[in-house]
XYZ file of C-alpha atoms in Angstrom:
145
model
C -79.980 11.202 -39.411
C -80.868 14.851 -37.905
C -78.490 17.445 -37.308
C -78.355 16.921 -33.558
C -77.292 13.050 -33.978
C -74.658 13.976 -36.744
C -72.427 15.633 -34.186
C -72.089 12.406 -31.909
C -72.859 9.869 -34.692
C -69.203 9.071 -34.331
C -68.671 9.478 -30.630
C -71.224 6.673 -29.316
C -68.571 6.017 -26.756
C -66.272 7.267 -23.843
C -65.193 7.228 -20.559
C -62.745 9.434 -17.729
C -59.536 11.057 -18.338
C -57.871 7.598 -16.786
C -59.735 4.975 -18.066
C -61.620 3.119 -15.432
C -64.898 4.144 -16.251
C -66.271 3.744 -19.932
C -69.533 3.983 -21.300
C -71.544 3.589 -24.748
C -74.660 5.673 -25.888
C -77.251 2.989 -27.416
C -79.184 5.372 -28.731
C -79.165 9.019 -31.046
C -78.461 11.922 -29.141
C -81.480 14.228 -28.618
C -79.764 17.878 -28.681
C -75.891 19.444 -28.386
C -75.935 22.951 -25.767
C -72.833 24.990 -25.166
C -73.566 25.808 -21.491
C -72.143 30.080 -20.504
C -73.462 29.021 -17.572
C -70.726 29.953 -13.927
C -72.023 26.624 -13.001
C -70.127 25.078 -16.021
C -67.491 27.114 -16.165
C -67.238 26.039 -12.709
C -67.454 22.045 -13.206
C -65.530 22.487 -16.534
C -62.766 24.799 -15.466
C -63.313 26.773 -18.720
C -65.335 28.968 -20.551
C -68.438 27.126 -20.845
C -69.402 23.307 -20.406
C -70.907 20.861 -23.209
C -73.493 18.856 -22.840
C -75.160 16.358 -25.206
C -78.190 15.434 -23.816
C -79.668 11.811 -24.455
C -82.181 9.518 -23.064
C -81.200 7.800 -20.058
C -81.729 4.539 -20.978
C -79.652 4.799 -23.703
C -76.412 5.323 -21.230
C -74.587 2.096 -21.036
C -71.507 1.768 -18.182
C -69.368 -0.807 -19.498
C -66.556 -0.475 -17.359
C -66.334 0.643 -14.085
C -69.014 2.267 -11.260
C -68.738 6.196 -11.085
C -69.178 7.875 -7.820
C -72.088 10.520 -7.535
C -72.150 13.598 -6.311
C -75.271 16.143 -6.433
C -75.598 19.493 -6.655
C -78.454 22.531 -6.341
C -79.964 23.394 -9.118
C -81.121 26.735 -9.740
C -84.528 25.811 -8.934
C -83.154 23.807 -5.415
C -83.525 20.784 -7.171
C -80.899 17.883 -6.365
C -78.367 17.288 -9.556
C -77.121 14.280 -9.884
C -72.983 14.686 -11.083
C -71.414 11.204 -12.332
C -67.670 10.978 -11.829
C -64.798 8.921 -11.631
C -63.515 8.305 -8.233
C -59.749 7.973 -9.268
C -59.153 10.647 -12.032
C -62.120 13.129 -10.764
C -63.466 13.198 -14.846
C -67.127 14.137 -14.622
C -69.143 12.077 -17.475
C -72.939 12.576 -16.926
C -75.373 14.729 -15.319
C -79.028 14.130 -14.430
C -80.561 10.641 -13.267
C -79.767 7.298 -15.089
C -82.615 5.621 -13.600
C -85.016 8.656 -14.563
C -87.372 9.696 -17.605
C -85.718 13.234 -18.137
C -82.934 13.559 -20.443
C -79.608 13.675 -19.313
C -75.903 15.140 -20.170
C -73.081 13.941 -21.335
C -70.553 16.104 -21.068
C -68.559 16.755 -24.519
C -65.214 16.347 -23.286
C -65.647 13.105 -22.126
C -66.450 11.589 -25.707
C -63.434 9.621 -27.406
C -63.787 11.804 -30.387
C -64.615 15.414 -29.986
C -68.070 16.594 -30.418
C -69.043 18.555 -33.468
C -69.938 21.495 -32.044
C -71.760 23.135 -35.597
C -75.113 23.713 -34.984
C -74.525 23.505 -30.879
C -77.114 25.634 -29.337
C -75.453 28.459 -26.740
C -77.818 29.131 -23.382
C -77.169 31.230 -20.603
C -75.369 33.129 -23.155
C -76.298 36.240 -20.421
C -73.458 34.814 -18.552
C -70.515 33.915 -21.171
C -67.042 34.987 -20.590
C -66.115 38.038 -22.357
C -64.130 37.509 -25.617
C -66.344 34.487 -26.014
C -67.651 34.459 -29.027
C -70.402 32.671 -30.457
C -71.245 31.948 -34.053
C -73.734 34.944 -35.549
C -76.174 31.708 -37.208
C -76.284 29.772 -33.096
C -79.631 28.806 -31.469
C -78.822 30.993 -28.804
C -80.738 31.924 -25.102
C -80.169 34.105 -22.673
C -81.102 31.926 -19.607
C -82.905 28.164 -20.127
C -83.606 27.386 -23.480
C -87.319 27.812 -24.520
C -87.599 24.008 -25.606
């Protein structure tokens, strides 16, 4: 197992903050990010947002149907945000029925990500008194990979 699927080898499954949507991750996890980004400070209410990313067809919903909601990138691209309708918990970003990669937000796993080896990007916008590790993949902006 790689570093990157250690830290959600144990969280293959979660869901929203009430319970009526769940979903299961069929597959290893491809890379962990700490976002600085204001976008997901914005969407997370905190200091930064994580995001697992994973291959879309290894997303399973096995209980509910999320609303969507989408969002600008930076490049004016359409986001696609998936949510639940009752509790407002946002579980996924990017395109289930795509090719690209896409997010799984961190706090939405039933056991909480391992965030040791977590790469940091748009570290050019973290809060200050954040403080990431001095060893951290980190980027300023996008990550170069």
């Amino acid at each position: 197992m790689g570093r990157d699927e250690k830290h959600v080898a144990d969280n293959l499954t979660g869901g929203c903050q009430c319970g009526g949507v769940r979903y299961a991750l069929r597959g290893a996890p491809i890379k962990t990010y700490v976002c600085h980004c204001r976008e997901c400070q914005m969407q997370s209410a905190s200091a930064f947002g994580i995001s697992v990313l994973v291959r879309p067809h290894d997303v399973e919903l096995v209980k509910g149907k999320p609303k969507i909601w989408a969002r600008p990138t930076e490049g004016g691209a359409p986001m696609p945000c998936y949510f639940c309708g009752e509790c407002g918990s946002r579980f996924f970003h990017g395109d289930l029925n795509g090719d690209a990669p896409v997010s799984v937000k961190g706090g939405s796993f039933d056991t909480p990500v391992n965030l040791q080896g977590a790469m940091h990007i748009w570290t050019k916008r973290k809060l200050v008194g954040v403080v990431i590790p001095d060893d951290a993949v980190s980027f300023a902006g996008d990550p170069d990979c």
